[in-house]
Amino acid sequence: MSNFFVKQKIGKNIYIYEVTSHWDAKNKTTKQKRKYIGKLTDSGEIVTPKKSVYPVSASYFGATYLFEELSKKIGLYDLLNKIFPDKAEIILSLAIFFAIERKDINDYLDYTKHTHTTFKCNLINFNDIISLFKDLTDAQTQRSNFLKLWQEKQIQSDKSLYIDIKRYLDKSTYKKQFYKTDKDLLFTYRMGLVLNKDTSLPLSYCIYPNRLIDANDIKKFTSEYVTNQPKIFFLDSDFSNISDIVLLNYFNIKFMLPYSENVNLESGLLKRALKYNSKISDHNGINYFFADKILYFYNTKLKFYLFFNEKEKLSEADNFIRILSELESLIKLKTFNDTNDVKMFMNAKLKNSSKYYEISVVNKKAILKKKKWVISHKLNNITKVSLISNNTDLGEDEILLIHKIKHNVEGFFNLTIMDTGKYSLFVKPRQIFEGELFIQFISLILFSTFETTLKTHELLKEYTIEQILNELKNLKMISLSNNKNILSEKNKLHKDLFKIFDLKDSE
């Protein structure tokens, strides 16, 4: 093989080519291959052609960039950097991932491979994520300082709302050998969350050491964790007892809680409320059947509220029946050792679904028989909400708004960030779940601010949040062969969002 250069005149120009000769053994002849080098100038210099620039890769950018900039504009970035100087961008990166994707954190590492970010994140593998959660769990003092400073940054309002949240760590997410031998794997936590009722912006939270709490725990929370007492406390149904209701009223804590038969209120309450005080109430264009009634309980003045939407009820009922049918079909394909295995599987797929069936196992196949009266009771109460409150001034619009906020927030926290079944053998949920909750709290701050901004500019009248996030994901950062980055073309929605959130093009 030999190389040499040749000149070729084409028109008025002379071009230089490198010629490579090699022997073609098959055809027993010499062949040549030419490679263009450049153009020869009058001064004898060779002008080489410019290298073409071409795309190398494209990464998700729009949604991540918006949330990163949003964290800076609301002061969240600076505050986290002050409290956790070596972890701030990692915390925000995880929180942004959860706000955008709403997926298990096990998908985070894959997400980072396909996402262009301006934040530095050194999480390399799954164990790094676990270590971060453990560090945040242990950093109780820093977390408390953050919550104190975060509340001080917000405009103080008398419209704050307290929400009581339970979360169950389902043992079906663990391998059998773990939960049979390690009781610490199974626990339920209880948290109190305070947020601005108008904007849903989270202000503070606490994790109660015990699952069972009472009126005294609520009073202690207001003195230790919040600067201003919330206007209303939306509590769980386990406060529906004589002691707590009387004490809450004595502490001047305005509460709302689901009506429970445990309260032993006057019989026929539902029937009389519907008969004498019912009306159709319009809320955001949706007609609700609404009823209320004043009553007295151990010298405590309460108001009973009931509302439901018949159209929504029919839709939810059809959906519930469809889900049960799909669950039954899935169970037919599985084998089980005993009824406990069946219940565990069912409840993991659909919470408390085993209570709708009589269950037996024959030859490792599950036999299901519907409990018609239980299903009928469920269908009858779908979308029907009954509440009691010692704040008798609450109107139906405010009650529906508070109920919706509680539903949305519970859904946000009930979606577990990390699949507990993938923990290492030596990590227990108690060692990391407070760190996980802190990440979720940060994520909720970002998501609530994002949603409120969209509402303020009336974008949610045209799009859903999911549609907006998907459109933002389509805005990508393109890496070029010359090591530069360019942004893909923005559509009208992208341009509107960049203007609304005051974003600048970034490389």
Short mmCIF file of C-alpha atoms in Angstrom, two decimals:
data_model
loop_
_atom_site.label_atom_id
_atom_site.label_comp_id
_atom_site.label_asym_id
_atom_site.label_seq_id
_atom_site.Cartn_x
_atom_site.Cartn_y
_atom_site.Cartn_z
CA MET A 1 0.00 0.00 0.00
CA SER A 2 1.35 3.43 -0.97
CA ASN A 3 0.11 7.01 -0.64
CA PHE A 4 0.77 10.02 -2.85
CA PHE A 5 -0.86 13.36 -3.69
CA VAL A 6 -2.17 14.50 -7.04
CA LYS A 7 -3.34 17.82 -8.47
CA GLN A 8 -6.45 18.08 -10.59
CA LYS A 9 -7.46 21.25 -12.44
CA ILE A 10 -11.15 21.82 -12.74
CA GLY A 11 -12.04 25.05 -14.45
CA LYS A 12 -9.82 27.81 -13.07
CA ASN A 13 -9.13 26.00 -9.77
CA ILE A 14 -6.59 23.36 -8.81
CA TYR A 15 -7.64 20.73 -6.25
CA ILE A 16 -5.41 18.41 -4.17
CA TYR A 17 -6.28 14.77 -3.57
CA GLU A 18 -4.57 12.07 -1.51
CA VAL A 19 -4.40 8.81 -3.39
CA THR A 20 -4.05 5.47 -1.62
CA SER A 21 -3.01 2.44 -3.69
CA HIS A 22 -3.59 -1.14 -2.62
CA TRP A 23 -3.41 -4.59 -4.23
CA ASP A 24 -6.74 -6.32 -4.94
CA ALA A 25 -5.78 -9.99 -4.59
CA LYS A 26 -9.11 -11.24 -5.87
CA ASN A 27 -8.93 -9.36 -9.15
CA LYS A 28 -5.13 -9.36 -9.18
CA THR A 29 -4.86 -5.68 -9.87
CA THR A 30 -3.89 -2.41 -8.18
CA LYS A 31 -6.76 -0.17 -7.05
CA GLN A 32 -6.74 3.44 -5.92
CA LYS A 33 -8.89 5.40 -3.49
CA ARG A 34 -8.91 9.21 -3.55
CA LYS A 35 -9.57 11.54 -0.63
CA TYR A 36 -10.17 15.26 -1.16
CA ILE A 37 -7.64 17.43 0.73
CA GLY A 38 -8.38 20.98 -0.38
CA LYS A 39 -7.96 23.73 -2.97
CA LEU A 40 -4.52 25.06 -4.02
CA THR A 41 -4.30 28.85 -3.93
CA ASP A 42 -2.11 31.10 -6.13
CA SER A 43 0.27 31.50 -3.17
CA GLY A 44 0.75 27.73 -2.92
CA GLU A 45 -1.36 27.21 0.24
CA ILE A 46 -3.90 24.43 0.54
CA VAL A 47 -7.31 25.60 1.79
CA THR A 48 -9.06 22.70 3.53
CA PRO A 49 -12.87 22.57 3.60
CA LYS A 50 -14.74 23.46 6.77
CA LYS A 51 -15.89 20.46 8.75
CA SER A 52 -19.65 20.04 8.70
CA VAL A 53 -21.49 20.47 12.00
CA TYR A 54 -24.07 17.80 12.76
CA PRO A 55 -26.24 16.76 15.74
CA VAL A 56 -24.74 14.15 18.05
CA SER A 57 -27.53 13.68 20.60
CA ALA A 58 -30.73 15.24 21.92
CA SER A 59 -31.75 15.41 25.60
CA TYR A 60 -34.94 16.34 27.43
CA PHE A 61 -34.59 19.91 28.56
CA GLY A 62 -37.71 22.12 28.71
CA ALA A 63 -39.46 20.81 31.82
CA THR A 64 -36.29 20.29 33.85
CA TYR A 65 -34.93 23.74 32.96
CA LEU A 66 -38.22 25.43 33.89
CA PHE A 67 -38.29 23.82 37.33
CA GLU A 68 -34.61 24.53 37.95
CA GLU A 69 -35.13 28.21 37.20
CA LEU A 70 -38.36 28.23 39.22
CA SER A 71 -36.48 26.95 42.29
CA LYS A 72 -34.16 29.96 42.00
CA LYS A 73 -36.92 32.55 41.45
CA ILE A 74 -38.87 31.52 44.59
CA GLY A 75 -35.74 31.45 46.77
CA LEU A 76 -35.84 27.69 47.28
CA TYR A 77 -32.43 27.12 45.67
CA ASP A 78 -30.67 29.70 47.87
CA LEU A 79 -32.30 28.44 51.05
CA LEU A 80 -31.41 24.80 50.38
CA ASN A 81 -27.89 25.85 49.46
CA LYS A 82 -27.64 27.65 52.80
CA ILE A 83 -28.82 24.65 54.85
CA PHE A 84 -27.39 21.84 52.70
CA PRO A 85 -24.48 23.44 50.78
CA ASP A 86 -23.15 20.14 49.43
CA LYS A 87 -26.54 18.57 48.68
CA ALA A 88 -28.81 21.40 47.47
CA GLU A 89 -28.63 20.68 43.74
CA ILE A 90 -28.93 16.92 44.31
CA ILE A 91 -32.05 17.43 46.48
CA LEU A 92 -33.58 19.71 43.86
CA SER A 93 -32.68 17.34 41.02
CA LEU A 94 -34.55 14.49 42.75
CA ALA A 95 -37.48 16.74 43.67
CA ILE A 96 -37.77 18.03 40.09
CA PHE A 97 -37.69 14.49 38.73
CA PHE A 98 -40.55 13.49 41.04
CA ALA A 99 -42.60 16.63 40.23
CA ILE A 100 -42.28 16.05 36.48
CA GLU A 101 -42.29 12.27 36.15
CA ARG A 102 -44.18 11.07 39.26
CA LYS A 103 -42.26 7.82 38.99
CA ASP A 104 -40.38 5.57 41.36
CA ILE A 105 -36.93 6.96 42.14
CA ASN A 106 -35.41 3.80 40.68
CA ASP A 107 -36.08 5.41 37.29
CA TYR A 108 -34.13 8.52 38.25
CA LEU A 109 -30.72 7.32 37.08
CA ASP A 110 -32.08 6.46 33.65
CA TYR A 111 -33.86 9.83 33.57
CA THR A 112 -30.57 11.70 34.15
CA LYS A 113 -28.95 9.92 31.20
CA HIS A 114 -31.50 11.43 28.83
CA THR A 115 -31.93 14.85 30.44
CA HIS A 116 -29.89 18.02 30.03
CA THR A 117 -29.55 19.73 33.42
CA THR A 118 -27.82 22.84 34.71
CA PHE A 119 -27.48 21.30 38.20
CA LYS A 120 -24.59 19.13 39.30
CA CYS A 121 -25.64 15.73 40.56
CA ASN A 122 -23.15 13.05 41.56
CA LEU A 123 -25.59 10.21 42.21
CA ILE A 124 -23.99 7.33 40.31
CA ASN A 125 -25.98 4.33 41.42
CA PHE A 126 -28.88 3.15 43.58
CA ASN A 127 -26.77 2.99 46.75
CA ASP A 128 -25.90 6.68 46.36
CA ILE A 129 -29.62 7.50 46.45
CA ILE A 130 -30.13 5.39 49.57
CA SER A 131 -27.18 7.10 51.26
CA LEU A 132 -28.65 10.52 50.46
CA PHE A 133 -32.01 9.56 51.96
CA LYS A 134 -30.28 8.23 55.08
CA ASP A 135 -28.23 11.43 55.43
CA LEU A 136 -31.38 13.57 55.12
CA THR A 137 -33.18 11.39 57.64
CA ASP A 138 -30.36 11.90 60.13
CA ALA A 139 -30.23 15.67 59.44
CA GLN A 140 -33.21 16.49 61.65
CA THR A 141 -31.79 19.82 62.87
CA GLN A 142 -31.06 21.03 59.33
CA ARG A 143 -34.53 20.03 58.15
CA SER A 144 -36.12 21.92 61.06
CA ASN A 145 -34.04 25.01 60.28
CA PHE A 146 -35.10 24.85 56.65
CA LEU A 147 -38.81 24.70 57.57
CA LYS A 148 -38.45 27.64 59.96
CA LEU A 149 -36.66 29.81 57.37
CA TRP A 150 -39.01 28.74 54.58
CA GLN A 151 -42.04 29.89 56.57
CA GLU A 152 -40.36 33.21 57.35
CA LYS A 153 -39.83 33.82 53.62
CA GLN A 154 -43.52 33.44 52.81
CA ILE A 155 -46.09 36.19 53.10
CA GLN A 156 -47.94 35.48 56.32
CA SER A 157 -51.59 34.66 55.75
CA ASP A 158 -54.55 33.78 57.94
CA LYS A 159 -55.65 31.33 55.24
CA SER A 160 -53.33 28.45 56.02
CA LEU A 161 -54.70 24.92 56.07
CA TYR A 162 -53.59 21.87 58.07
CA ILE A 163 -53.98 18.43 56.49
CA ASP A 164 -53.66 15.18 58.39
CA ILE A 165 -51.97 12.50 56.23
CA LYS A 166 -51.47 8.80 56.82
CA ARG A 167 -49.33 6.57 54.69
CA TYR A 168 -49.16 2.82 54.90
CA LEU A 169 -46.07 0.93 53.82
CA ASP A 170 -47.67 -2.16 52.32
CA LYS A 171 -45.88 -5.34 53.29
CA SER A 172 -46.61 -6.74 49.81
CA THR A 173 -43.73 -4.58 48.57
CA TYR A 174 -41.29 -6.68 50.59
CA LYS A 175 -40.03 -10.17 50.03
CA LYS A 176 -41.55 -12.67 52.41
CA GLN A 177 -38.35 -13.51 54.20
CA PHE A 178 -38.00 -9.87 55.22
CA TYR A 179 -41.40 -9.11 56.69
CA LYS A 180 -41.64 -12.44 58.51
CA THR A 181 -38.42 -11.83 60.37
CA ASP A 182 -38.07 -8.07 60.61
CA LYS A 183 -41.00 -6.28 62.25
CA ASP A 184 -39.33 -2.93 61.69
CA LEU A 185 -40.14 -3.21 58.00
CA LEU A 186 -43.86 -2.85 58.70
CA PHE A 187 -45.07 0.51 59.94
CA THR A 188 -47.46 3.33 59.24
CA TYR A 189 -46.45 6.93 59.57
CA ARG A 190 -48.54 9.99 60.32
CA MET A 191 -47.69 13.49 59.18
CA GLY A 192 -49.22 16.94 59.49
CA LEU A 193 -48.85 19.31 56.54
CA VAL A 194 -49.55 23.05 56.57
CA LEU A 195 -50.08 24.93 53.33
CA ASN A 196 -51.55 28.13 51.98
CA LYS A 197 -55.20 27.43 51.19
CA ASP A 198 -55.32 29.82 48.23
CA THR A 199 -52.13 28.68 46.47
CA SER A 200 -51.63 25.18 47.96
CA LEU A 201 -48.02 26.22 48.64
CA PRO A 202 -46.58 23.97 51.39
CA LEU A 203 -45.34 25.90 54.42
CA SER A 204 -44.34 23.28 56.98
CA TYR A 205 -44.83 19.69 58.05
CA CYS A 206 -44.05 17.33 60.88
CA ILE A 207 -43.83 13.58 61.27
CA TYR A 208 -45.54 12.27 64.37
CA PRO A 209 -43.62 9.64 66.33
CA ASN A 210 -46.77 7.56 66.79
CA ARG A 211 -49.39 6.48 64.31
CA LEU A 212 -52.19 7.25 66.77
CA ILE A 213 -52.44 10.94 67.61
CA ASP A 214 -55.01 13.03 69.45
CA ALA A 215 -56.05 16.64 70.05
CA ASN A 216 -53.02 17.27 72.29
CA ASP A 217 -50.64 16.30 69.46
CA ILE A 218 -52.39 18.78 67.14
CA LYS A 219 -52.06 21.56 69.72
CA LYS A 220 -48.36 20.75 70.18
CA PHE A 221 -47.83 20.88 66.40
CA THR A 222 -49.28 24.39 66.14
CA SER A 223 -46.96 25.67 68.86
CA GLU A 224 -43.76 24.05 67.57
CA TYR A 225 -43.99 23.88 63.77
CA VAL A 226 -46.04 26.81 62.48
CA THR A 227 -45.80 30.58 62.94
CA ASN A 228 -49.55 31.21 62.57
CA GLN A 229 -52.26 28.77 63.59
CA PRO A 230 -54.02 27.40 60.50
CA LYS A 231 -57.54 28.62 59.85
CA ILE A 232 -58.89 25.09 59.46
CA PHE A 233 -57.57 21.62 60.37
CA PHE A 234 -58.71 18.85 58.02
CA LEU A 235 -58.28 15.79 60.24
CA ASP A 236 -58.64 12.06 59.76
CA SER A 237 -61.73 10.13 60.78
CA ASP A 238 -60.00 8.69 63.86
CA PHE A 239 -60.60 12.07 65.55
CA SER A 240 -64.33 11.26 65.46
CA ASN A 241 -64.62 10.56 69.16
CA ILE A 242 -66.02 12.44 72.14
CA SER A 243 -62.67 13.25 73.75
CA ASP A 244 -60.97 14.70 70.66
CA ILE A 245 -63.97 16.70 69.44
CA VAL A 246 -64.49 18.32 72.83
CA LEU A 247 -60.75 19.00 73.31
CA LEU A 248 -60.27 20.45 69.83
CA ASN A 249 -63.14 22.82 70.44
CA TYR A 250 -61.69 23.72 73.87
CA PHE A 251 -58.31 24.51 72.26
CA ASN A 252 -60.14 26.74 69.76
CA ILE A 253 -58.91 24.59 66.88
CA LYS A 254 -61.28 24.87 63.94
CA PHE A 255 -61.52 21.39 62.45
CA MET A 256 -63.13 19.49 59.61
CA LEU A 257 -63.25 15.72 59.58
CA PRO A 258 -65.07 12.91 57.78
CA TYR A 259 -68.36 11.96 59.38
CA SER A 260 -68.09 8.65 61.18
CA GLU A 261 -70.68 6.50 62.92
CA ASN A 262 -68.27 6.46 65.87
CA VAL A 263 -69.41 9.97 66.73
CA ASN A 264 -72.88 8.60 67.59
CA LEU A 265 -74.62 11.71 66.34
CA GLU A 266 -78.39 11.84 66.33
CA SER A 267 -79.95 9.06 64.31
CA GLY A 268 -81.48 9.88 60.93
CA LEU A 269 -79.12 12.84 60.48
CA LEU A 270 -78.36 12.08 56.83
CA LYS A 271 -82.01 11.60 55.97
CA ARG A 272 -83.18 14.82 57.63
CA ALA A 273 -80.33 16.87 56.17
CA LEU A 274 -81.23 15.67 52.68
CA LYS A 275 -84.95 16.24 53.23
CA TYR A 276 -84.95 19.75 54.65
CA ASN A 277 -81.67 21.42 53.68
CA SER A 278 -80.66 20.07 50.27
CA LYS A 279 -79.91 22.14 47.18
CA ILE A 280 -77.96 22.09 43.93
CA SER A 281 -74.68 23.98 44.22
CA ASP A 282 -72.52 25.04 41.28
CA HIS A 283 -68.76 24.77 41.85
CA ASN A 284 -66.43 25.63 38.97
CA GLY A 285 -69.10 24.69 36.44
CA ILE A 286 -69.94 21.36 38.12
CA ASN A 287 -73.30 20.83 39.80
CA TYR A 288 -73.12 19.22 43.23
CA PHE A 289 -75.97 18.02 45.36
CA PHE A 290 -75.35 19.77 48.68
CA ALA A 291 -76.93 19.59 52.14
CA ASP A 292 -75.98 20.86 55.61
CA LYS A 293 -77.41 20.91 59.13
CA ILE A 294 -76.48 22.47 62.47
CA LEU A 295 -76.32 20.07 65.42
CA TYR A 296 -74.98 19.92 68.96
CA PHE A 297 -72.67 17.28 70.34
CA TYR A 298 -71.77 17.39 74.06
CA ASN A 299 -72.36 21.17 74.12
CA THR A 300 -70.19 21.56 71.01
CA LYS A 301 -71.87 23.28 68.07
CA LEU A 302 -71.12 21.40 64.87
CA LYS A 303 -72.23 21.61 61.29
CA PHE A 304 -72.86 18.53 59.18
CA TYR A 305 -72.12 18.76 55.44
CA LEU A 306 -73.00 16.34 52.65
CA PHE A 307 -72.31 16.71 48.94
CA PHE A 308 -71.96 14.54 45.85
CA ASN A 309 -72.14 14.72 42.07
CA GLU A 310 -74.49 12.20 40.45
CA LYS A 311 -72.81 12.30 37.03
CA GLU A 312 -69.39 11.81 38.61
CA LYS A 313 -70.80 9.01 40.76
CA LEU A 314 -71.96 7.03 37.69
CA SER A 315 -68.58 7.46 36.00
CA GLU A 316 -66.66 6.41 39.12
CA ALA A 317 -68.94 3.42 39.66
CA ASP A 318 -68.36 2.18 36.10
CA ASN A 319 -64.62 2.64 36.57
CA PHE A 320 -64.65 0.74 39.88
CA ILE A 321 -66.50 -2.23 38.36
CA ARG A 322 -64.08 -2.27 35.42
CA ILE A 323 -61.06 -2.32 37.74
CA LEU A 324 -62.53 -5.20 39.78
CA SER A 325 -63.14 -7.14 36.55
CA GLU A 326 -59.55 -6.60 35.41
CA LEU A 327 -58.28 -7.71 38.84
CA GLU A 328 -60.32 -10.92 38.64
CA SER A 329 -58.91 -11.68 35.19
CA LEU A 330 -55.39 -11.12 36.44
CA ILE A 331 -55.87 -13.42 39.43
CA LYS A 332 -57.03 -16.25 37.15
CA LEU A 333 -53.56 -16.26 35.58
CA LYS A 334 -51.74 -16.56 38.92
CA THR A 335 -51.09 -19.37 41.39
CA PHE A 336 -51.22 -18.93 45.18
CA ASN A 337 -50.26 -20.95 48.23
CA ASP A 338 -53.10 -19.78 50.47
CA THR A 339 -55.74 -17.08 50.93
CA ASN A 340 -53.24 -14.73 52.58
CA ASP A 341 -51.18 -14.77 49.39
CA VAL A 342 -54.28 -13.89 47.39
CA LYS A 343 -55.24 -11.03 49.71
CA MET A 344 -51.71 -9.66 49.67
CA PHE A 345 -51.62 -9.72 45.88
CA MET A 346 -55.06 -8.13 45.53
CA ASN A 347 -54.43 -5.35 48.03
CA ALA A 348 -51.12 -4.52 46.36
CA LYS A 349 -52.93 -4.06 43.03
CA LEU A 350 -55.99 -2.27 44.48
CA LYS A 351 -56.01 -1.07 48.07
CA ASN A 352 -58.42 -3.03 50.33
CA SER A 353 -59.86 -4.89 47.34
CA SER A 354 -59.84 -8.24 49.18
CA LYS A 355 -62.71 -7.08 51.38
CA TYR A 356 -65.06 -7.25 48.39
CA TYR A 357 -64.65 -11.03 48.02
CA GLU A 358 -64.92 -14.33 49.83
CA ILE A 359 -61.62 -15.99 48.97
CA SER A 360 -60.52 -19.61 48.88
CA VAL A 361 -57.66 -21.48 47.22
CA VAL A 362 -58.07 -24.84 45.45
CA ASN A 363 -55.11 -26.49 43.74
CA LYS A 364 -53.20 -23.20 43.99
CA LYS A 365 -55.92 -21.34 42.09
CA ALA A 366 -57.89 -18.56 43.75
CA ILE A 367 -61.67 -18.86 43.90
CA LEU A 368 -63.37 -15.47 44.27
CA LYS A 369 -66.99 -14.90 45.23
CA LYS A 370 -68.23 -11.30 45.31
CA LYS A 371 -69.64 -9.89 48.54
CA LYS A 372 -72.53 -8.13 46.86
CA TRP A 373 -73.63 -6.12 49.88
CA VAL A 374 -70.08 -4.77 50.45
CA ILE A 375 -69.73 -3.78 46.78
CA SER A 376 -73.21 -2.24 46.82
CA HIS A 377 -72.30 -0.16 49.87
CA LYS A 378 -69.11 0.99 48.14
CA LEU A 379 -70.97 1.99 44.97
CA ASN A 380 -73.62 3.83 46.97
CA ASN A 381 -70.97 5.94 48.71
CA ILE A 382 -68.72 6.66 45.73
CA THR A 383 -68.08 10.42 45.45
CA LYS A 384 -70.40 11.04 48.42
CA VAL A 385 -68.60 13.16 51.00
CA SER A 386 -69.99 13.76 54.49
CA LEU A 387 -68.11 16.00 56.93
CA ILE A 388 -68.56 17.61 60.32
CA SER A 389 -66.93 20.85 61.47
CA ASN A 390 -67.00 23.23 64.41
CA ASN A 391 -66.50 26.09 61.94
CA THR A 392 -70.14 26.73 61.06
CA ASP A 393 -69.27 29.66 58.75
CA LEU A 394 -67.75 27.46 56.05
CA GLY A 395 -69.62 27.66 52.74
CA GLU A 396 -69.99 24.88 50.19
CA ASP A 397 -67.40 26.37 47.79
CA GLU A 398 -64.77 26.56 50.50
CA ILE A 399 -65.50 23.03 51.70
CA LEU A 400 -65.22 21.61 48.18
CA LEU A 401 -61.96 23.49 47.64
CA ILE A 402 -60.45 22.22 50.91
CA HIS A 403 -61.58 18.68 50.18
CA LYS A 404 -59.99 18.83 46.72
CA ILE A 405 -56.71 20.15 48.13
CA LYS A 406 -56.60 17.31 50.67
CA HIS A 407 -57.31 14.73 47.97
CA ASN A 408 -54.54 16.08 45.70
CA VAL A 409 -51.96 16.37 48.47
CA GLU A 410 -52.65 12.88 49.78
CA GLY A 411 -52.22 11.54 46.27
CA PHE A 412 -48.88 13.32 45.99
CA PHE A 413 -47.54 11.80 49.20
CA ASN A 414 -49.14 8.38 48.79
CA LEU A 415 -47.13 7.84 45.62
CA THR A 416 -44.02 6.30 47.13
CA ILE A 417 -40.82 7.77 45.75
CA MET A 418 -38.88 4.56 46.12
CA ASP A 419 -39.99 0.97 45.54
CA THR A 420 -39.25 -0.53 48.94
CA GLY A 421 -38.93 -3.98 47.43
CA LYS A 422 -35.65 -2.89 45.81
CA TYR A 423 -33.89 -1.81 48.98
CA SER A 424 -30.71 -3.59 49.87
CA LEU A 425 -30.92 -6.30 52.54
CA PHE A 426 -29.50 -4.03 55.20
CA VAL A 427 -31.67 -0.93 54.70
CA LYS A 428 -34.94 -0.56 56.57
CA PRO A 429 -37.60 1.97 55.53
CA ARG A 430 -37.38 3.72 58.91
CA GLN A 431 -33.78 4.62 58.13
CA ILE A 432 -34.66 6.56 55.00
CA PHE A 433 -38.34 7.52 54.89
CA GLU A 434 -37.91 10.92 56.58
CA GLY A 435 -35.36 11.82 53.92
CA GLU A 436 -37.78 10.63 51.27
CA LEU A 437 -40.57 12.77 52.76
CA PHE A 438 -38.33 15.83 52.75
CA ILE A 439 -37.67 15.33 49.02
CA GLN A 440 -41.43 15.01 48.43
CA PHE A 441 -42.08 18.20 50.42
CA ILE A 442 -39.59 20.11 48.23
CA SER A 443 -41.17 18.56 45.15
CA LEU A 444 -44.64 19.67 46.27
CA ILE A 445 -43.38 23.24 46.74
CA LEU A 446 -42.18 23.29 43.13
CA PHE A 447 -45.25 21.60 41.70
CA SER A 448 -47.68 23.85 43.61
CA THR A 449 -45.86 27.00 42.47
CA PHE A 450 -45.88 25.71 38.89
CA GLU A 451 -49.59 24.90 39.02
CA THR A 452 -50.55 28.23 40.64
CA THR A 453 -48.63 30.16 37.98
CA LEU A 454 -50.42 28.25 35.22
CA LYS A 455 -53.78 29.00 36.83
CA THR A 456 -52.93 32.69 37.21
CA HIS A 457 -52.26 32.95 33.47
CA GLU A 458 -55.31 30.79 32.65
CA LEU A 459 -53.30 28.18 30.76
CA LEU A 460 -55.16 25.37 32.50
CA LYS A 461 -58.31 26.42 30.65
CA GLU A 462 -56.64 25.25 27.42
CA TYR A 463 -54.35 22.46 28.60
CA THR A 464 -53.99 19.96 31.42
CA ILE A 465 -50.82 19.99 33.51
CA GLU A 466 -49.86 16.64 31.98
CA GLN A 467 -50.18 18.09 28.46
CA ILE A 468 -48.04 21.08 29.39
CA LEU A 469 -45.32 18.91 30.93
CA ASN A 470 -45.31 16.63 27.88
CA GLU A 471 -44.96 19.62 25.57
CA LEU A 472 -42.06 20.90 27.67
CA LYS A 473 -40.34 17.53 27.39
CA ASN A 474 -40.49 17.89 23.61
CA LEU A 475 -38.31 20.98 23.90
CA LYS A 476 -34.86 19.40 23.71
CA MET A 477 -31.24 20.43 23.99
CA ILE A 478 -29.29 19.26 20.94
CA SER A 479 -25.57 18.55 21.28
CA LEU A 480 -23.57 19.26 18.11
CA SER A 481 -20.37 17.73 16.78
CA ASN A 482 -18.48 20.97 17.53
CA ASN A 483 -19.23 20.55 21.28
CA LYS A 484 -21.87 23.29 21.28
CA ASN A 485 -25.53 23.02 22.25
CA ILE A 486 -28.58 24.47 20.59
CA LEU A 487 -32.20 24.46 21.66
CA SER A 488 -34.76 22.78 19.44
CA GLU A 489 -37.40 25.00 17.87
CA LYS A 490 -39.97 26.39 20.31
CA ASN A 491 -43.66 26.17 19.52
CA LYS A 492 -46.28 28.71 20.67
CA LEU A 493 -46.83 27.04 24.06
CA HIS A 494 -43.07 26.91 24.70
CA LYS A 495 -42.79 30.63 23.92
CA ASP A 496 -45.75 31.44 26.19
CA LEU A 497 -44.23 29.44 29.07
CA PHE A 498 -40.80 31.04 28.64
CA LYS A 499 -42.47 34.45 28.84
CA ILE A 500 -44.70 33.57 31.81
CA PHE A 501 -41.83 32.10 33.83
CA ASP A 502 -39.32 34.69 32.57
CA LEU A 503 -36.95 32.09 31.14
CA LYS A 504 -33.98 32.76 28.90
CA ASP A 505 -32.54 30.40 26.31
CA SER A 506 -29.77 28.31 27.84
CA GLU A 507 -26.93 26.19 26.53
#
